[in-house]
Amino acid sequence: MSFPVPQHDHGACIRGAMDAAESACRMQGARLTPIRRRVLELVWENHQPVGAYALLETLAKEGWSAAPPTVYRALDFLLRHGLVHRIALQNAFVGCSHPGEPHAGAFLLCSHCGAAAELADLSVDRAIAEAAARNGFSVTRQTIEVEGLCPACRAGGAGR
Amino acid sequence: MSFPVPQHDHGACIRGAMDAAESACRMQGARLTPIRRRVLELVWENHQPVGAYALLETLAKEGWSAAPPTVYRALDFLLRHGLVHRIALQNAFVGCSHPGEPHAGAFLLCSHCGAAAELADLSVDRAIAEAAARNGFSVTRQTIEVEGLCPACRAGGAGR
DNA sequence: ACCGATATGTTATAATGTAACAGGCGCTGG
DNA sequence: CCAGCGCCTGTTACATTATAACATATCGGT
Ligand SMILES: [Zn+2]
Ligand SMILES: [Zn+2]
Ligand SMILES: [Zn+2]
Ligand SMILES: [Zn+2]
C-alpha cells in the first residue's frame, strides 16, 4: 500500500476496509459494534491520521453520547484487533492497510499534506531484526515513522 | 553504543556526555546555561528515558524555580542541538550517545527494565531510505523505536 | 428468565505540552 | 557610561491527550 493516486476511488477504499474489518472480527470472534464500526469508518475518512478528540467531536455532532472513554475504548479495540495503528509522533490513529496478520506497521508521513502510507516492506523489518540481534536484543514490537514529502507534494513543489 | 554492562562506570559515562555537550555547544556557539546543563545531567542520570514532569519534579526539589516551560525550554534546546532525543512512544527524553553529527536516532527499548540504547546502525537507515524511495517519498526525518528485551533481562529470565 | 461477561455511559482527574507576556542579563555600538 | 537589542528565564494560564472509577446496559449461553 502506498499513497493514494488522484483518481483513487475512496468510497471503494473505505468499503474494502470495512469489509476486511468485518471478516477479521468474525474470524477472531470479536464484536464490531456500531460505535466501533463508526469510529473505524471515521478513521478511514481520509488517508491521514486522526486524533482521538477529533473523532470525539465528529461522533458528538452525529448524536452519539460522546466522552473521551467512548472513543478511546473503541480505538483500543481496533488497535487490539489490528484494524488501526497509532502514530506515536502525532498522537493520532490511522487505518491498517492490511489487517488480518498482526504486524507492527511502518509509516511514511507527509509533512505537507498530512497523508500517511503504510509501508509493507520486509527489508526494513529484517534490517531492524538483524541490528537488534547484533546487540543481543530480542524484539517484540517496533515503531517506524518516517517524515518527509509524499510523491504528490514533491511534484507540487512543496519542498523546494 | 549498546546497553550498559553491569560493571559500567556511570560516573565516567555522565562526565563523558557532559564534556561532549560542552564541546558541541562551543562548536555551535550555543549557550549551555546552568539549567540546561542540569537538565542534561538529569536526563543522563540513568540509561532510561525520563519524562519532562519527572525532570521538573527533581528540579523543584533542588530549589530551581520550576514550571513546565522551564524544563520544556531546556529540552527543546537540547533537542535542537542534538544532545538528547525524544522517545515518542513514551513521551520521554534520553541522552544522545553520539552528539555532534545530527542524526535521527534509532532506539532499542527494554520493556522489562526500561533501559534504552541508541542504535548506531546505518543498515536500518539505508533500508528505510530505499523503501521510501521505491514509494516516491523523500525522507526528512525518521523515528525508529524497537521494544523488546535487553540482553540482561533476557538472561534474567524476564521473558520466559 | 437468569447469570456472567462484555460493552457503554458518565464524571472526574491525571499527564503531557504551549501560549503569552513580563522581567532580567549581557553584549555592543554610541 | 548607557541605551538598545537579543536571548534567556519567571510566571500564569490554558490546551491537548489519556485514564480511573463506578454505574448501567446489553449480549449470549444455560
Ligand atoms: Zn482511500
Ligand atoms: Zn503530501
Ligand atoms: Zn552510563
Ligand atoms: Zn532490560
XYZ file of C-alpha atoms (C1' of nucleotides) and ligand atoms in Angstrom:
384
model
C 0.000 0.000 0.000
C 1.258 3.422 -0.864
C -0.120 6.926 -1.221
C -3.496 7.240 -2.951
C -3.354 8.500 -6.516
C -5.647 11.375 -7.572
C -8.146 9.166 -9.403
C -8.358 6.942 -6.323
C -11.943 5.772 -5.564
C -12.065 6.402 -1.872
C -15.601 5.135 -1.423
C -14.458 1.724 -2.579
C -11.380 2.136 -0.421
C -13.476 2.593 2.723
C -15.897 -0.207 1.807
C -12.921 -2.515 1.314
C -11.500 -1.608 4.697
C -14.843 -2.132 6.402
C -15.377 -5.482 4.731
C -11.911 -6.597 5.755
C -12.657 -5.463 9.303
C -15.967 -7.360 9.389
C -14.303 -10.523 8.278
C -11.315 -10.123 10.593
C -13.689 -9.677 13.534
C -15.792 -12.697 12.561
C -12.572 -14.684 12.317
C -11.479 -13.653 15.805
C -14.915 -13.829 17.411
C -14.734 -10.092 18.123
C -17.774 -7.837 18.132
C -17.605 -4.898 15.738
C -20.344 -2.945 17.486
C -21.951 0.127 15.875
C -19.748 2.611 17.659
C -16.572 0.689 16.899
C -17.639 0.372 13.303
C -18.348 4.075 13.046
C -15.014 5.026 14.620
C -13.217 2.807 12.143
C -15.083 4.443 9.259
C -14.128 7.869 10.574
C -10.504 6.838 10.886
C -10.618 5.830 7.241
C -12.352 9.030 6.170
C -9.167 10.282 4.600
C -5.687 8.875 4.352
C -4.432 10.881 7.270
C -4.019 10.062 10.941
C -6.886 11.352 13.094
C -6.707 12.435 16.706
C -8.972 10.901 19.335
C -10.581 14.224 20.144
C -11.292 14.958 16.504
C -13.139 11.641 16.317
C -14.919 12.511 19.519
C -16.115 15.805 18.119
C -17.459 14.170 14.976
C -19.265 11.498 16.977
C -20.818 14.174 19.163
C -22.098 16.040 16.104
C -23.632 12.821 14.879
C -25.578 12.471 18.096
C -23.606 9.744 19.846
C -23.136 10.005 23.540
C -19.560 11.084 23.446
C -16.988 11.350 26.197
C -13.274 10.589 25.894
C -13.537 6.994 27.142
C -16.057 6.259 24.406
C -13.616 6.893 21.629
C -10.537 5.633 23.448
C -12.240 2.326 24.134
C -13.253 1.963 20.519
C -9.723 2.798 19.407
C -8.318 0.350 21.913
C -10.499 -2.402 20.474
C -9.470 -1.526 16.935
C -5.801 -1.480 17.921
C -6.002 -4.829 19.705
C -7.587 -6.411 16.663
C -5.125 -4.931 14.214
C -7.614 -2.675 12.431
C -5.891 0.622 13.154
C -2.411 1.758 14.071
C -1.341 4.511 16.380
C 1.068 7.140 15.077
C 3.179 7.963 18.114
C 4.632 11.127 16.599
C 1.189 12.641 16.212
C -0.855 11.050 18.972
C -3.187 10.006 16.206
C -4.681 6.926 14.609
C -4.797 5.606 11.090
C -6.499 2.621 9.438
C -4.463 -0.500 8.900
C -3.933 -1.262 5.234
C -3.645 -4.995 5.639
C -5.442 -6.313 8.711
C -5.621 -9.983 9.471
C -1.944 -10.619 10.045
C -0.763 -8.822 13.166
C 2.222 -6.642 12.350
C 3.961 -3.584 13.709
C 3.371 -1.246 10.805
C 5.774 1.262 9.359
C 4.573 4.628 8.139
C 5.513 7.301 5.679
C 4.076 10.602 6.867
C 3.913 13.589 4.541
C 4.759 16.794 6.399
C 2.992 18.880 3.775
C -0.401 17.279 3.161
C -0.504 15.046 6.217
C -1.074 11.851 4.266
C 0.080 8.575 5.798
C 1.040 5.436 3.914
C 1.749 2.099 5.484
C 4.957 0.568 4.288
C 4.681 -3.154 3.678
C 8.356 -3.672 3.258
C 10.053 -6.563 4.959
C 13.562 -5.308 4.232
C 13.185 -2.687 6.946
C 11.923 -5.254 9.426
C 14.803 -7.501 8.525
C 17.402 -4.769 8.965
C 15.973 -3.988 12.398
C 15.833 -7.610 13.455
C 19.461 -8.079 12.454
C 20.678 -4.918 14.132
C 18.796 -5.850 17.297
C 20.203 -9.365 17.256
C 23.738 -7.995 16.979
C 23.039 -6.122 20.217
C 21.636 -9.182 21.967
C 18.163 -7.633 21.967
C 15.001 -9.637 21.320
C 12.314 -7.620 19.548
C 8.653 -7.764 20.463
C 7.343 -4.674 18.706
C 8.673 -1.894 16.535
C 7.591 1.594 15.647
C 8.784 3.116 12.412
C 7.578 6.558 11.426
C 9.248 8.354 8.560
C 8.524 12.023 7.922
C 9.056 13.638 4.552
C 7.272 14.549 1.352
C 4.858 12.292 -0.496
C 5.076 11.988 -4.298
C 2.195 14.404 -4.919
C 3.616 17.095 -2.657
C 7.088 16.714 -4.158
C 5.590 17.195 -7.617
C 3.606 20.179 -6.372
C 6.791 21.917 -5.326
C 6.106 21.879 -1.602
C 9.669 21.231 -0.609
C 11.582 23.490 -2.951
C 26.562 2.284 21.784
C 24.590 -0.507 23.323
C 23.210 -1.432 26.718
C 25.463 -0.696 29.676
C 27.146 -3.729 31.190
C 26.927 -4.308 34.954
C 30.471 -3.094 35.697
C 29.734 0.063 33.728
C 31.229 3.197 35.342
C 28.285 5.511 35.075
C 30.032 8.460 36.682
C 32.530 8.451 33.835
C 29.641 7.914 31.444
C 27.897 11.090 32.581
C 31.126 13.105 32.644
C 31.822 11.994 29.088
C 28.375 13.054 27.957
C 28.702 16.444 29.647
C 32.124 17.049 28.153
C 30.827 16.161 24.706
C 27.904 18.528 25.249
C 30.189 21.378 26.331
C 32.309 20.969 23.290
C 29.346 20.588 20.911
C 27.865 23.818 22.289
C 31.149 25.691 21.993
C 31.382 24.480 18.422
C 27.892 25.726 17.590
C 28.116 28.936 19.591
C 25.265 27.717 21.789
C 24.987 28.578 25.484
C 24.809 25.600 27.802
C 23.371 27.602 30.713
C 23.220 26.144 34.250
C 19.644 24.982 33.937
C 20.184 23.388 30.536
C 23.312 21.720 31.848
C 21.483 20.374 34.889
C 18.599 19.052 32.775
C 21.064 17.248 30.539
C 22.749 15.701 33.585
C 19.380 14.546 34.889
C 18.485 13.036 31.530
C 21.710 11.065 31.715
C 21.132 10.014 35.322
C 20.339 6.511 34.215
C 20.118 4.867 30.850
C 16.365 5.230 30.659
C 14.132 7.811 29.035
C 12.874 10.457 31.506
C 9.597 12.330 31.330
C 9.507 16.125 31.362
C 7.471 16.225 34.561
C 9.852 13.866 36.335
C 12.676 16.257 35.475
C 10.530 19.135 36.653
C 9.922 17.499 39.997
C 13.617 16.862 40.533
C 14.496 20.430 39.622
C 11.872 21.710 42.047
C 13.341 19.604 44.858
C 16.736 21.064 44.071
C 15.383 24.572 44.562
C 15.108 25.719 40.974
C 12.191 27.828 40.013
C 10.273 25.171 38.210
C 7.278 25.412 35.943
C 6.650 23.320 32.827
C 8.073 25.859 30.375
C 11.346 25.806 32.286
C 12.029 22.192 31.542
C 10.412 22.119 28.108
C 12.560 25.017 27.006
C 15.698 23.315 28.229
C 14.683 20.079 26.498
C 13.894 21.991 23.340
C 17.369 23.491 23.364
C 18.972 20.098 23.960
C 16.912 18.564 21.151
C 17.777 21.328 18.702
C 21.462 20.889 19.417
C 21.387 17.118 19.160
C 22.159 16.429 22.823
C 19.012 14.481 23.631
C 16.408 12.528 21.704
C 12.703 12.283 22.295
C 11.145 8.825 22.599
C 7.725 9.264 21.027
C 6.362 6.001 22.436
C 6.977 7.156 25.982
C 6.734 10.950 25.781
C 10.173 10.907 27.306
C 13.704 12.043 26.655
C 17.038 10.291 26.603
C 20.621 11.465 26.166
C 22.183 11.207 22.733
C 25.029 8.748 22.615
C 26.916 10.451 19.839
C 26.204 14.148 19.610
C 27.951 16.369 17.128
C 26.628 14.847 13.960
C 22.879 15.474 13.652
C 21.023 12.208 13.133
C 17.584 10.766 13.644
C 18.419 8.156 16.249
C 17.053 4.656 16.500
C 16.323 3.107 19.857
C 16.101 -0.285 21.494
C 13.755 -0.026 24.483
C 13.660 -2.789 27.074
C 10.094 -3.421 28.227
C 11.326 -5.038 31.429
C 13.963 -2.716 32.896
C 13.179 0.367 30.847
C 16.708 0.764 29.529
C 17.191 2.498 26.200
C 20.079 2.001 23.803
C 20.747 4.088 20.752
C 21.360 2.027 17.679
C 24.167 3.370 15.538
C 23.415 1.122 12.632
C 23.242 2.532 9.163
C 21.741 -0.600 7.633
C 18.342 0.307 9.089
C 18.575 3.854 7.767
C 19.573 2.514 4.400
C 16.658 0.042 4.265
C 14.251 2.841 5.108
C 15.709 5.229 2.586
C 15.424 2.580 -0.114
C 11.865 1.589 0.773
C 10.843 5.250 0.871
C 12.472 5.902 -2.485
C 10.582 2.984 -4.025
C 7.386 4.772 -2.943
C 8.485 8.106 -4.366
C 8.833 9.536 -0.863
C 11.637 11.881 0.156
C 12.675 11.448 3.776
C 13.431 14.334 6.094
C 13.321 12.617 9.467
C 12.726 9.150 10.829
C 11.678 7.676 14.136
C 12.659 4.133 14.963
C 11.717 2.702 18.333
C 12.053 -1.017 18.939
C 10.551 -2.587 22.029
C 11.747 -5.897 23.426
C 14.115 -7.375 25.980
C 17.658 -6.201 26.568
C 20.446 -8.780 26.988
C 20.466 -8.524 30.791
C 16.711 -9.013 31.109
C 16.756 -11.927 28.677
C 19.451 -13.573 30.777
C 17.474 -12.846 33.938
C 14.532 -14.780 32.586
C 12.183 -11.843 32.299
C 10.578 -13.022 29.110
C 10.143 -16.711 29.731
C -35.837 -15.809 32.744
C -31.205 -15.761 34.796
C -26.287 -15.089 35.019
C -21.695 -13.870 33.878
C -19.090 -11.454 30.670
C -18.608 -7.775 27.824
C -19.799 -3.144 26.326
C -21.228 1.562 27.143
C -22.474 5.943 29.913
C -20.782 9.403 32.994
C -17.980 12.133 35.954
C -13.822 13.438 37.368
C -8.950 13.827 37.052
C -4.157 12.729 35.502
C -0.362 13.518 32.372
C 1.742 15.986 28.785
C 2.617 20.175 26.309
C 2.080 25.535 24.855
C 0.767 30.481 24.589
C 1.639 34.821 26.089
C 3.736 38.359 28.410
C 6.897 40.385 31.902
C 11.369 40.907 33.594
C 16.426 40.192 33.650
C 21.041 39.741 31.962
C 24.839 40.511 28.894
C 26.738 42.301 24.876
C 27.511 46.077 21.562
C 27.640 50.483 19.489
C 27.415 55.321 20.503
C 28.725 55.140 30.727
C 24.316 53.766 28.976
C 20.725 52.913 25.643
C 19.187 49.374 22.772
C 18.847 44.719 21.307
C 18.735 39.763 21.619
C 18.394 35.921 24.246
C 17.181 33.591 28.441
C 14.204 32.916 32.397
C 9.912 33.538 35.529
C 5.110 33.162 35.857
C 0.330 32.493 34.891
C -2.921 30.451 32.482
C -4.552 27.162 29.399
C -4.745 23.431 25.637
C -4.424 18.697 24.430
C -4.203 13.875 25.214
C -5.374 9.999 28.093
C -7.154 7.218 32.107
C -9.509 5.894 36.677
C -13.543 4.570 38.739
C -18.064 3.320 39.117
C -22.858 2.832 37.349
C -25.803 0.925 33.861
C -26.952 -1.630 29.840
C -26.646 -5.319 26.543
C -25.396 -9.841 24.742
C -25.204 -14.875 24.724
C -25.392 -19.053 26.712
C -27.922 -22.044 30.061
Zn -8.697 5.593 0.017
Zn 1.882 15.140 0.780
Zn 26.209 5.114 31.669
Zn 16.076 -4.804 30.332
